[in-house]
Backbone as a ProteinNet text record, in pm:
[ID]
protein_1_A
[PRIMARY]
XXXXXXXXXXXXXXXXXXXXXXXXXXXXXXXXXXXXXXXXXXXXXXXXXXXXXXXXXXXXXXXXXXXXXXXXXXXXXXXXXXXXXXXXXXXXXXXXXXXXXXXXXXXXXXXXXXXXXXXXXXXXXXXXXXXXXXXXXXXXXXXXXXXXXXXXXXXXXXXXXXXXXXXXXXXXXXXXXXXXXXXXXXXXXXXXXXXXXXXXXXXXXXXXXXXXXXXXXXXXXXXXXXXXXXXXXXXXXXXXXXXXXXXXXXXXXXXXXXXXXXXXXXX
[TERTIARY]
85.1	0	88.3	29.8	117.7	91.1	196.2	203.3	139	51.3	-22.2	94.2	52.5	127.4	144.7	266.6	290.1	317.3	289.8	279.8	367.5	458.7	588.3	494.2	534.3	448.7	499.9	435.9	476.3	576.4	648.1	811	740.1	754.9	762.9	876.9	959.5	1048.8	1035.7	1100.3	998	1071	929.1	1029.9	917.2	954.7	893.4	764.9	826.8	740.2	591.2	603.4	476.9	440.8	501.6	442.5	338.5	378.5	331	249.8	260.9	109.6	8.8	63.1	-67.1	-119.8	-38.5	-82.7	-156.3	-276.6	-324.3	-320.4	-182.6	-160.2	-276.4	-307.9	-386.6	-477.1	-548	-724.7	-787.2	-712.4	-787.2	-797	-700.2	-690.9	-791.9	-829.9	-904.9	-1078.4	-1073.9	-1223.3	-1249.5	-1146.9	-1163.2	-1196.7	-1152.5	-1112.8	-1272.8	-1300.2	-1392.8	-1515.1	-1550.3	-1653	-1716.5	-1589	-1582.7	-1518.8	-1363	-1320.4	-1353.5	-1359.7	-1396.1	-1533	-1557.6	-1674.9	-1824.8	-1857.8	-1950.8	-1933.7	-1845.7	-1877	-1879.2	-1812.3	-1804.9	-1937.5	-2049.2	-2137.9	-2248	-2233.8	-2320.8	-2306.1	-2150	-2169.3	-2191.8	-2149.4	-2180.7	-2260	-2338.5	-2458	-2406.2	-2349.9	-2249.9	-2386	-2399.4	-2513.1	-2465.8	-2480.8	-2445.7	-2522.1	-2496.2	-2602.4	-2507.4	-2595.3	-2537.8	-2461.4	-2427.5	-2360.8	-2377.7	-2517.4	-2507.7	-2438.6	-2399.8	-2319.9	-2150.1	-2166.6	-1980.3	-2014.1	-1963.1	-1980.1	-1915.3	-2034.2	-1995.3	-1870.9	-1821.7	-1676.6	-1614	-1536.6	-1456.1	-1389.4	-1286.6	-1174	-1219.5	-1192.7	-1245.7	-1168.9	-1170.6	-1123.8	-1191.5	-1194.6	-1305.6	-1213.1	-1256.2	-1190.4	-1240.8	-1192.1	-1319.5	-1221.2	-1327.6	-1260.8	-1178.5	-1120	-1010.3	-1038.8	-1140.4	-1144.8	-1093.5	-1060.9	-1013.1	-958.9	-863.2	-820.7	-881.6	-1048.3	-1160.8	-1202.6	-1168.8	-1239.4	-1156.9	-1030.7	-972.6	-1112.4	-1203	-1233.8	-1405.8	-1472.9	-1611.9	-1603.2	-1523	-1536.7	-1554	-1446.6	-1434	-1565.4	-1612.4	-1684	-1852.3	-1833	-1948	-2002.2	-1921	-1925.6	-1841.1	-1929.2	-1890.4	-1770.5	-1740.2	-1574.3	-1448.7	-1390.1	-1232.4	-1182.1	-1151.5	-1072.2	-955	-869.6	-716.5	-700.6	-606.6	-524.2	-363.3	-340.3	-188.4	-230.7	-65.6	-46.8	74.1	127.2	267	346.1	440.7	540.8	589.2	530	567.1	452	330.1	242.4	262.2	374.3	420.8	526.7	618.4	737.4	771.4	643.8	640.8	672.1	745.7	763.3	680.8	693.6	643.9	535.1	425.8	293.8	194.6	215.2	105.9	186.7	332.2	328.7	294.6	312.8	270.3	72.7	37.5	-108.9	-179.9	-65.5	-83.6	-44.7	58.9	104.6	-5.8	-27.4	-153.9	-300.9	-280.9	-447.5	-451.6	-320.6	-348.1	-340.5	-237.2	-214.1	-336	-389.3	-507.3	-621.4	-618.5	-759.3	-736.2	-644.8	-607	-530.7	-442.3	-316.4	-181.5	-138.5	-46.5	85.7	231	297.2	369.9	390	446	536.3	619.3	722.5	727.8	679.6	679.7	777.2	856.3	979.9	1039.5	1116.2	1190.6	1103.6	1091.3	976.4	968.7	946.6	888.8	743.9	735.7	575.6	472.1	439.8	356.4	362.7	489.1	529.5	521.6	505.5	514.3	344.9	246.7	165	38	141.3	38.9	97	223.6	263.1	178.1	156.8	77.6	-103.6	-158.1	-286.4	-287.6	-205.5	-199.1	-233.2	-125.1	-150.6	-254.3	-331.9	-441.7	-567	-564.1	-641.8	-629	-538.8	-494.8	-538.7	-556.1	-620.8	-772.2	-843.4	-950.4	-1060.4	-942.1	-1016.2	-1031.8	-1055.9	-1094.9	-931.3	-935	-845.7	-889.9	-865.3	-927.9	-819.1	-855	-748.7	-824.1	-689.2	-792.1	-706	-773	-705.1	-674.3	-688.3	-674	-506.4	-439.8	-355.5	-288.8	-415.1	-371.8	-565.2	-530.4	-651.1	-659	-816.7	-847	-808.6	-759.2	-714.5	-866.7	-969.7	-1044.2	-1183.3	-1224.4	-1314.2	-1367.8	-1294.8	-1312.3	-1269.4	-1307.5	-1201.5	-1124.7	-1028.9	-895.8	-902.6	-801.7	-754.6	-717.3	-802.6	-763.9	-602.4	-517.9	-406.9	-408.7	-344	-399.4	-327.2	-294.5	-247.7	-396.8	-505.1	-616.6	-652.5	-675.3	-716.2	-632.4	-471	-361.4	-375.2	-437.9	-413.2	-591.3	-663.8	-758	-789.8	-707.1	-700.4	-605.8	-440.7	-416.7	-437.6	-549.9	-603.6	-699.7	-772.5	-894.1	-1024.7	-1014.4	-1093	-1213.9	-1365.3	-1414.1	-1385.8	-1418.6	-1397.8	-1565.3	-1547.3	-1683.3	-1664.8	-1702.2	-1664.3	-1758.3	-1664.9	-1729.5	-1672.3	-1813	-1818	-1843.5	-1745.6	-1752.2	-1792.6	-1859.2	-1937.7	-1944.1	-1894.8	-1907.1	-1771.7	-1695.2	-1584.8	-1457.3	-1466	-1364.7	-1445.8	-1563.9	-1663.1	-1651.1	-1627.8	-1635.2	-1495.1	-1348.5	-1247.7	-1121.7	-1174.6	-1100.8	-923	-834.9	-705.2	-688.6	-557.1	-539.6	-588.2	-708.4	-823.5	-836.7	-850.5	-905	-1023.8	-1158.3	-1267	-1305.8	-1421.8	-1440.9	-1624.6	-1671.4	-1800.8	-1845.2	-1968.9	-2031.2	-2121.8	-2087.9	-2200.7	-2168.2	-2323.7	-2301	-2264.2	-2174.2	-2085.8	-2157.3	-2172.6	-2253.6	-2111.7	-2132	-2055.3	-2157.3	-2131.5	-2224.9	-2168.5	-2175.7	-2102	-2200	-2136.2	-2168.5	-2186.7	-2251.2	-2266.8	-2109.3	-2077.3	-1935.2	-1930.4	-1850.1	-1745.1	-1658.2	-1707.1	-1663.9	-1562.3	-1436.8	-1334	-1281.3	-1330.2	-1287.2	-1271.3	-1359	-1328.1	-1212.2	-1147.8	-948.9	-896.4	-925.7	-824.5	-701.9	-611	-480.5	-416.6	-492.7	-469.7	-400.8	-399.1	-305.6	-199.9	-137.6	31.6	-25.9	-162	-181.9	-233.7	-112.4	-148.9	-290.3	-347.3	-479.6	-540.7	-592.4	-675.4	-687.3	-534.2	-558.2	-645.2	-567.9	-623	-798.2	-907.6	-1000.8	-1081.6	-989.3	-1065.9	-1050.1	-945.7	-911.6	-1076.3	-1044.7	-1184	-1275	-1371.3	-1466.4	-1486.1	-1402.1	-1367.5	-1408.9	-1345.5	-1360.6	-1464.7	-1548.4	-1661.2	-1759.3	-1779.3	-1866.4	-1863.7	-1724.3	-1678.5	-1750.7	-1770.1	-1787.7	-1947.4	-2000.5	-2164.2	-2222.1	-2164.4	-2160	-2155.3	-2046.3	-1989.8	-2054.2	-2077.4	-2132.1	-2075.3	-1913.8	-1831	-1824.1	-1777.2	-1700.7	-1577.6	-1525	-1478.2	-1314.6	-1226.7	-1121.1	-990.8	-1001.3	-900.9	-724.7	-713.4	-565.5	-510.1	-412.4	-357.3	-404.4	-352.7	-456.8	-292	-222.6	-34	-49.4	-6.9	-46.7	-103.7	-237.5	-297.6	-261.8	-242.5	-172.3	-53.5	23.7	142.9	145.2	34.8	14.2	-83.5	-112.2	-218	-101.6	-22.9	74.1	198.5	231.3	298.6	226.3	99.6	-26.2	-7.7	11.1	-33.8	111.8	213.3	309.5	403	369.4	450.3	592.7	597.8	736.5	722.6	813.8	813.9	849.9	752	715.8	776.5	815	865.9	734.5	691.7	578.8	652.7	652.8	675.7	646.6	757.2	742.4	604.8	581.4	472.3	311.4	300.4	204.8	151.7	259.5	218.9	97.7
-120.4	0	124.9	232.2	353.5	433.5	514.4	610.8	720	800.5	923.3	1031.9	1134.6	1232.4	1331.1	1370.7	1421	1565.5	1663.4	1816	1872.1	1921.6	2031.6	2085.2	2076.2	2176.4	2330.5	2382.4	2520.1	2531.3	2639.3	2684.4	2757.8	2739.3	2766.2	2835.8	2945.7	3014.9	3133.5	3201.6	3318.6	3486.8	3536.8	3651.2	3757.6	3865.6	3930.1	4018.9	4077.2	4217.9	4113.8	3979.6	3890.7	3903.7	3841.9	3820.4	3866.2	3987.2	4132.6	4160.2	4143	4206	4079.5	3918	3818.1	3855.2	3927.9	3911.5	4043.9	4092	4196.2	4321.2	4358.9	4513	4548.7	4660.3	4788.5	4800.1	4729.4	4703	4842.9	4898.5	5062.6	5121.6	5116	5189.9	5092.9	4996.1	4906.5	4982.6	5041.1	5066	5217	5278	5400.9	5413.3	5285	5361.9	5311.7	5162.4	5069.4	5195	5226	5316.9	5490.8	5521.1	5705.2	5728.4	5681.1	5727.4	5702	5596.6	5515.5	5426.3	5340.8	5263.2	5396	5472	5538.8	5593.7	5690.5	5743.9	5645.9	5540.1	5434.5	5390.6	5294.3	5265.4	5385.3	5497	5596	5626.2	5618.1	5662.8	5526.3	5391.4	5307.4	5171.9	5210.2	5160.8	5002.1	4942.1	4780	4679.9	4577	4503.6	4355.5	4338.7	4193.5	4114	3969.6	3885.4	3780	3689.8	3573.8	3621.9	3724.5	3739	3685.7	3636.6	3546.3	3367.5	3371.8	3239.3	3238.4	3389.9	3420.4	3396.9	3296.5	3290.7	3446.4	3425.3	3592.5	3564	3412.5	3447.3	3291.4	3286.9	3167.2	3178.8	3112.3	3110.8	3036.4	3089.5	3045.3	3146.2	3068.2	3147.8	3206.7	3269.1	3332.2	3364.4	3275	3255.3	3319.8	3414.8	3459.2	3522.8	3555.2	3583.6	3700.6	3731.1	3854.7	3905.5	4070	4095	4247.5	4346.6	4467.4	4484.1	4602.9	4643.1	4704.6	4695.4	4762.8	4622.9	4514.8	4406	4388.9	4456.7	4486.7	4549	4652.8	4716.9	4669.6	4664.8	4575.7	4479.7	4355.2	4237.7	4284.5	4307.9	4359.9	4429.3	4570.4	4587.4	4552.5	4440.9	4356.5	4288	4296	4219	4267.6	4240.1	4300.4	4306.4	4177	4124.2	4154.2	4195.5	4198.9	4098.9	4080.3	3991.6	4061	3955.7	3953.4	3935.1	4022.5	3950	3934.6	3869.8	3930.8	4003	4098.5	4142.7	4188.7	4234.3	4253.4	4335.9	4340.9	4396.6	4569.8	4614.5	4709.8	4827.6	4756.9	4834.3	4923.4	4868.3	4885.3	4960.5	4994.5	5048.2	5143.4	5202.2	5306.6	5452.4	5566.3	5684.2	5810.1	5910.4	6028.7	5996.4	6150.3	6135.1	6005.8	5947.5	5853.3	5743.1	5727.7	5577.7	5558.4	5660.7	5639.5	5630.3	5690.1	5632.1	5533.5	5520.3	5308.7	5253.4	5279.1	5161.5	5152.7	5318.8	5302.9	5251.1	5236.8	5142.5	5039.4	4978.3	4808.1	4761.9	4880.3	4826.8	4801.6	4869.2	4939.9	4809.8	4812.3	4710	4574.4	4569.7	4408.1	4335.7	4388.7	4327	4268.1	4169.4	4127.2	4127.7	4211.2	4240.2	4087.2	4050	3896.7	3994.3	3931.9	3965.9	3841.5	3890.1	3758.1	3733.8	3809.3	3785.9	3653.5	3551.8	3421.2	3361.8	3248.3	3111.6	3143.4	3290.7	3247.9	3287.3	3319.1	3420.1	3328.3	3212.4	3116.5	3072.6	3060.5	2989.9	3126.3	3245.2	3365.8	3376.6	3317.1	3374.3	3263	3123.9	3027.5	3062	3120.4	3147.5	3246.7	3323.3	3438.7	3361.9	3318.7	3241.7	3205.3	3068.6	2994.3	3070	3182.7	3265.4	3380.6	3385.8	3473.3	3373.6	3218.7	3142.4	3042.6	3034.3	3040.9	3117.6	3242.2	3325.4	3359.8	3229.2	3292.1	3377.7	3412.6	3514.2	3489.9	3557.6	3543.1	3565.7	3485.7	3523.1	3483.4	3615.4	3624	3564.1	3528.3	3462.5	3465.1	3472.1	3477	3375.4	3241.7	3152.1	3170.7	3259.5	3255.3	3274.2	3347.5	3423	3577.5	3622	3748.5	3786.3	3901.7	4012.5	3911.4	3870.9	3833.9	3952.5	3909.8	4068.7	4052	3932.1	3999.8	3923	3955.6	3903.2	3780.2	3686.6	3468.9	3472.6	3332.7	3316.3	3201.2	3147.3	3105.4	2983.3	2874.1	2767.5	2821.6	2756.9	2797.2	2720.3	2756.4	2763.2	2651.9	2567.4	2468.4	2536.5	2638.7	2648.4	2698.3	2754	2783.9	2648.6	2530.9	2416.3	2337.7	2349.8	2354.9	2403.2	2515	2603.1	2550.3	2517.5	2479.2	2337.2	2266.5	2114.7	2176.2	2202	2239.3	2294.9	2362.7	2461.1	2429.7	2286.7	2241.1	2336.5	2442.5	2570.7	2510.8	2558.4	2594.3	2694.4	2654.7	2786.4	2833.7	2989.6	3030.3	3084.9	3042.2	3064.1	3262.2	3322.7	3418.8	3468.7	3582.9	3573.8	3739.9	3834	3953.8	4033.6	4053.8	4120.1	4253.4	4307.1	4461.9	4545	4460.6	4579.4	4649	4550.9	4554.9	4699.6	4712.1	4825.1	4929.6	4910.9	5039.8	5070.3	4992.1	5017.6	4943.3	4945.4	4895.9	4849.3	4771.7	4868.4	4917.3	5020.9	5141.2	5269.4	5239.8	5328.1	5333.1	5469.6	5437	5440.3	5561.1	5528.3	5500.3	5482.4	5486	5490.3	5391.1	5460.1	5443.4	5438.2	5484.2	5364.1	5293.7	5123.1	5022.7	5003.5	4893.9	4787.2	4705.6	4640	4490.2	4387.2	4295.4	4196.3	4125.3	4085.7	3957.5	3839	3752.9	3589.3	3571.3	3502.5	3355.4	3238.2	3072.9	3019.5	2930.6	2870	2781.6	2765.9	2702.8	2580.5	2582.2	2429.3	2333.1	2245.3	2144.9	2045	2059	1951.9	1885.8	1818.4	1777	1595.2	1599.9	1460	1417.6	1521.9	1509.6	1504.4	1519.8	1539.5	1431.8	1499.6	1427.6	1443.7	1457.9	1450.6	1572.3	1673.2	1766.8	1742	1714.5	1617.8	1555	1531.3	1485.1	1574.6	1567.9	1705.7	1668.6	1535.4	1526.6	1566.8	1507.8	1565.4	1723.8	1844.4	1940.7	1994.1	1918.4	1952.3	1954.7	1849.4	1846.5	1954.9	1954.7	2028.4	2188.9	2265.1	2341.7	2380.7	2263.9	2252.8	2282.7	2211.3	2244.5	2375.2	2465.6	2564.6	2640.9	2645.3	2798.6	2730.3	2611.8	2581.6	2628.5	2670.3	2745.5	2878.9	2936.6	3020.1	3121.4	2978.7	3035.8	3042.3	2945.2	2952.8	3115	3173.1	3283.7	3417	3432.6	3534.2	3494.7	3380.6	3396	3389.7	3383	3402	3258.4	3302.6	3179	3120	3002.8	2948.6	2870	2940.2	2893.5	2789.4	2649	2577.4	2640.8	2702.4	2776.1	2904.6	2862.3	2974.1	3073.4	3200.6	3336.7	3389.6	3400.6	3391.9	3341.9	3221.9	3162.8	3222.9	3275.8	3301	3478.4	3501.9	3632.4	3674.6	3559.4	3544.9	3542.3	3407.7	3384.9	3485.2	3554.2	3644	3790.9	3818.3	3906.4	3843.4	3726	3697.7	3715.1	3631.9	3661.8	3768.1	3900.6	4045.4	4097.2	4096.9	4124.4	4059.5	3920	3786.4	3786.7	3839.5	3830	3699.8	3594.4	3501	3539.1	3476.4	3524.9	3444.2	3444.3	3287.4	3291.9	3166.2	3062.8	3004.3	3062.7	3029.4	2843.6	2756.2	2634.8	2571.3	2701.7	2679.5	2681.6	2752.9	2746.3	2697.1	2588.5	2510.3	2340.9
0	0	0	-109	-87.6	13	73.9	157.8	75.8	170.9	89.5	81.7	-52.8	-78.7	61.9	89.5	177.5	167	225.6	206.3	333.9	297	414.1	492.3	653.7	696	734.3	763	752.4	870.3	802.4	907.7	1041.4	1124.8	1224.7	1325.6	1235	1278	1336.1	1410.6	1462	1405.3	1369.7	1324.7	1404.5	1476.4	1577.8	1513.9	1332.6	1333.3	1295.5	1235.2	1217.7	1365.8	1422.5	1560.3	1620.9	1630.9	1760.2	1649.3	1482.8	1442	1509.8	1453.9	1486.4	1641.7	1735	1864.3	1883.1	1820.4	1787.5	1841.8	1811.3	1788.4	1721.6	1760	1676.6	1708.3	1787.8	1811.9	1839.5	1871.8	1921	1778.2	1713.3	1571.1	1493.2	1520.9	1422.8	1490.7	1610.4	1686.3	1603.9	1583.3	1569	1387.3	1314.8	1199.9	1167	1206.2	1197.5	1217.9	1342	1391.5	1388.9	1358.3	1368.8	1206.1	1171.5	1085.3	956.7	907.8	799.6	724.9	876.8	866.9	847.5	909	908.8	739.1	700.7	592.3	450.9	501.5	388.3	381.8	476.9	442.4	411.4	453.3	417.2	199.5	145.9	32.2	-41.4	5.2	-72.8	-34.2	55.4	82.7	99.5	124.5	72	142.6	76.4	96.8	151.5	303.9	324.3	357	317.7	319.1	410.1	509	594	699.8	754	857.7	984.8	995.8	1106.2	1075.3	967.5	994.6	1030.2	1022.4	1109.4	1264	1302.1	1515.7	1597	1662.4	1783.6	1851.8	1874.7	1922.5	1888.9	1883.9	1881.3	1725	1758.8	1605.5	1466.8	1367.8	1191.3	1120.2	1020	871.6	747.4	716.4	647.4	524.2	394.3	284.5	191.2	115.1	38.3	-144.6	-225.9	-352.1	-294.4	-389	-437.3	-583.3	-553.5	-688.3	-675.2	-580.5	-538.5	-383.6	-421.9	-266.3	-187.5	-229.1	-145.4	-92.1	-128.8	-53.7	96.6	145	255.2	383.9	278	350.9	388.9	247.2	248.1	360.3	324.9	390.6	562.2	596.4	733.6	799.1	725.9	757.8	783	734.1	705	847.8	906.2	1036.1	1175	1298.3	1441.3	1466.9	1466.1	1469.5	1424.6	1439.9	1365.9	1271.8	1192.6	1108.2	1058	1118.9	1068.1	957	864.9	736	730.3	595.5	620.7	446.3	502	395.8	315.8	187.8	146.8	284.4	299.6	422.8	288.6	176.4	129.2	232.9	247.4	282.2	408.9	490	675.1	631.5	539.6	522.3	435.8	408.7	325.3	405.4	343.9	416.7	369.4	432.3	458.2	505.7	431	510.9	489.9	354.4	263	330.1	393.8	410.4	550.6	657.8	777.8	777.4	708.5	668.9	650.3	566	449.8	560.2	692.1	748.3	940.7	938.5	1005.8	1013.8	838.1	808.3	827.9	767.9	746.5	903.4	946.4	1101.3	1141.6	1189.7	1253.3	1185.9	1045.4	978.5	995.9	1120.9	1100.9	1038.6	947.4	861.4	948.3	856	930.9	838.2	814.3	745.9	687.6	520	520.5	388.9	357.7	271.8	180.3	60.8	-61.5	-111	-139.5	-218	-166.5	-247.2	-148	-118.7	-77	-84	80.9	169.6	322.7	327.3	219.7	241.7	277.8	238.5	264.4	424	425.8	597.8	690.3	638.7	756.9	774.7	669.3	619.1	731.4	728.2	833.3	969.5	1007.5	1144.4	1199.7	1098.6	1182.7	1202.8	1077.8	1094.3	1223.3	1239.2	1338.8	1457	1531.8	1613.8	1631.6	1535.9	1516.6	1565.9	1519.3	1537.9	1659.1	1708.3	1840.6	2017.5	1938.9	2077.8	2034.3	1927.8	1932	1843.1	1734.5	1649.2	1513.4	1402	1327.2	1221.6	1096.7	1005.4	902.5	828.5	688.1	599.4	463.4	384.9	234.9	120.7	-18.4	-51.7	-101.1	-109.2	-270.3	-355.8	-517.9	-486.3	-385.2	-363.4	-420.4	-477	-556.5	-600.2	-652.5	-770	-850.5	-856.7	-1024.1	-1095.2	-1222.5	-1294.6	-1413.6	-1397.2	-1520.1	-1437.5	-1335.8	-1286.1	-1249.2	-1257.4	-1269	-1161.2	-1105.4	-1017.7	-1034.9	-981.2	-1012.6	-875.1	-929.8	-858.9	-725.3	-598.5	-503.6	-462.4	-347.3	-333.1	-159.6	-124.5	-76.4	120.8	105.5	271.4	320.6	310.5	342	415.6	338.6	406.2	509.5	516.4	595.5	721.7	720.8	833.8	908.7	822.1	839.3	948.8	879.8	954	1075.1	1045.5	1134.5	1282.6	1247.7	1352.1	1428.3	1331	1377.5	1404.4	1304.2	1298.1	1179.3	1120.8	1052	956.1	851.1	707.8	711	697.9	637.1	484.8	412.5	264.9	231.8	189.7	144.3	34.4	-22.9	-197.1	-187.2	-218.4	-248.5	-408.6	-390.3	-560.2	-590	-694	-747.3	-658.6	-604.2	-536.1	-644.1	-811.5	-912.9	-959.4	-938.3	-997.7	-964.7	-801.8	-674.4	-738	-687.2	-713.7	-820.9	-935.9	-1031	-1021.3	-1027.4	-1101.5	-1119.3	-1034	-1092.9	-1062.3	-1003.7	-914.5	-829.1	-754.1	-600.1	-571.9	-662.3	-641.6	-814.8	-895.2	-999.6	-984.2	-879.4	-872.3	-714.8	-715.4	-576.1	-576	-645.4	-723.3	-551.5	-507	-352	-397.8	-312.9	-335.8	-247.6	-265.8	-178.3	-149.4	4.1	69	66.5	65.5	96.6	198.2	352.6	368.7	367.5	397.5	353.2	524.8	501.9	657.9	663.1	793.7	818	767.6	741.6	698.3	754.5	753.4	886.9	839.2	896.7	815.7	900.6	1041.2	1118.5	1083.9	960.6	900.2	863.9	833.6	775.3	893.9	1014.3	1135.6	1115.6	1121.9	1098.6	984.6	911.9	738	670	720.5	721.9	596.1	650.2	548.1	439.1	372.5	278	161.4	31.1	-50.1	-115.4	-126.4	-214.6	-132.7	-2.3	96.8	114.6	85.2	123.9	-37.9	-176.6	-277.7	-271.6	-184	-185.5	-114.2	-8.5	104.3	21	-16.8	-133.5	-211.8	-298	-418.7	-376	-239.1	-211.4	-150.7	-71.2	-8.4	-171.2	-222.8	-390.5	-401.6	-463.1	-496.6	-410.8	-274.6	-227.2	-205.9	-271.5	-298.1	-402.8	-481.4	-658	-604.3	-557.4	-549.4	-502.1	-373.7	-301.8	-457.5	-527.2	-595.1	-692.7	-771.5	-914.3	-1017	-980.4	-1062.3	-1129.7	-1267	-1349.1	-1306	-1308	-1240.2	-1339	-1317.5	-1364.7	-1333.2	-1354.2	-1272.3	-1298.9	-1274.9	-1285.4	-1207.2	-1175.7	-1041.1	-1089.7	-1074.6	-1109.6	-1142.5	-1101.6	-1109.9	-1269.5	-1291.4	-1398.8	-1525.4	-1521	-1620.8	-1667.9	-1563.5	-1578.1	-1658.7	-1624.9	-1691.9	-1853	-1846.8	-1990.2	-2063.6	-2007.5	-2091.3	-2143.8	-2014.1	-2051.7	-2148.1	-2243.9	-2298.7	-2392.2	-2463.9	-2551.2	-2628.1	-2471.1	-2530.2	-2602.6	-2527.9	-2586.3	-2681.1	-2688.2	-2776.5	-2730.1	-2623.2	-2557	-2457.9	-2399.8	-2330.1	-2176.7	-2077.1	-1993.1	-1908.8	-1764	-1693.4	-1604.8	-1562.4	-1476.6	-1359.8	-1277.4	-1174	-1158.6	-1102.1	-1089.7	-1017.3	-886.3	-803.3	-896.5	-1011.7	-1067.1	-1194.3	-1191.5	-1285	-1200
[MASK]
+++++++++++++++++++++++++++++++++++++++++++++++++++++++++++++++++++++++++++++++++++++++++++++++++++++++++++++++++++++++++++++++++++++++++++++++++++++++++++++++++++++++++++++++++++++++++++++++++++++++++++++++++++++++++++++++++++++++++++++++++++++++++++++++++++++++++++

């Protein structure tokens, strides 16, 4: 009998500025921006429409997986619900200077971000250290398992540490499906219209059937599939089996007939 495919588990090395974000710094800046600064005038100009929020739990730890179609879905999603949800996010966003980067690095702070640095193969392993510890004391962590912007509205092969961190954690997924935020804020754009944006979340997802199974890449490949497949049901979207990395690539070689490199991971 074969041994099942086996999957690395995530590094577990410690690097502090992940840390002290997973151990939630900012919560005051997340009350203020959430309640007084941001949240009020945001739902006043764009009215954002959510559906299912009672299947997010009033307290206890889950992951809340949802498309990636704008950098307004940072802000929709969140505000959709009582709770805080953690993300991570690029480490350019925390290290930016003057007035616009102490801003950028006060928002994400403040909205729950957690700084990961992609460059070099740690981003994945900084990206479940912080999960882990976010889901650990309790709370909520958000995650887009496409791992990037649809750049043309589909959505794309989900990416298998979502279900990792999942078994791992022995947490529930609530699958959620964000709609019209590419509309609100395009590429390239910061506003483009004033169009409500609907948030729609999925009743939880129970994977306590894999317990153990973790280390097995088909098992995480399934648990994966079904995770975007209720994904796709939520959003509406068309449904593309291919990294979103990937198709990007190949669409920007297409356009220019210049040869593009594909990352090994997304093939």
């Amino acid at each position: 009998m074969t041994e099942p495919a086996q999957s690395p588990r995530p590094d577990r090395r410690v690097d502090p500025v992940v840390d002290a974000a997973a151990d939630g710094d900012g919560k005051g800046i997340y009350w203020v921006l959430r309640n007084v600064l941001v949240g009020p005038p945001v739902k006043r100009l764009f009215r954002p429409i959510v559906v299912g929020a009672e299947n997010v739990p009033a307290k206890g730890a889950a992951i809340i997986a949802s498309n990636h179609l704008s950098y307004a879905d940072w802000i929709f999603m969140p505000l959709a619900l009582r709770r805080r949800v953690t993300f991570v996010a690029k480490s350019d966003y925390f290290t930016g200077a003057g007035i616009k980067g102490r801003f950028q690095r006060g928002f994400f702070k403040g909205t729950g971000q957690v700084p990961i640095d992609r460059s070099g193969g740690s981003a994945s392993e900084g990206a479940m250290r912080a999960g882990m510890k976010v889901l650990e004391r309790g709370d909520l962590f958000g995650i887009y398992p496409e791992g990037t912007r649809s750049h043309d509205g589909r959505l794309y092969k989900g990416r298998t540490g979502v279900a990792r961190l999942a078994l791992e954690a022995k947490v529930p997924v609530i699958p959620c499906g964000v709609i019209g935020t590419d509309v609100v804020a395009p590429p390239g754009k910061v506003v483009a219209s004033f169009a409500s944006p609907t948030v729609k979340f999925g009743e939880p997802l129970d994977f306590s059937r894999y317990e153990g199974m973790e280390s097995d890449r088909l098992i995480l490949r399934a648990v994966t599939d079904e995770i975007m497949y209720k994904i796709m049901e939520l959003s509406g979207q068309e449904y593309l089996d291919m990294y979103a990395t990937k198709a990007k690539a190949l669409e920007g070689r297409a356009t220019t007939g210049a040869p593009k490199k594909v990352r090994k991971s997304d093939t």
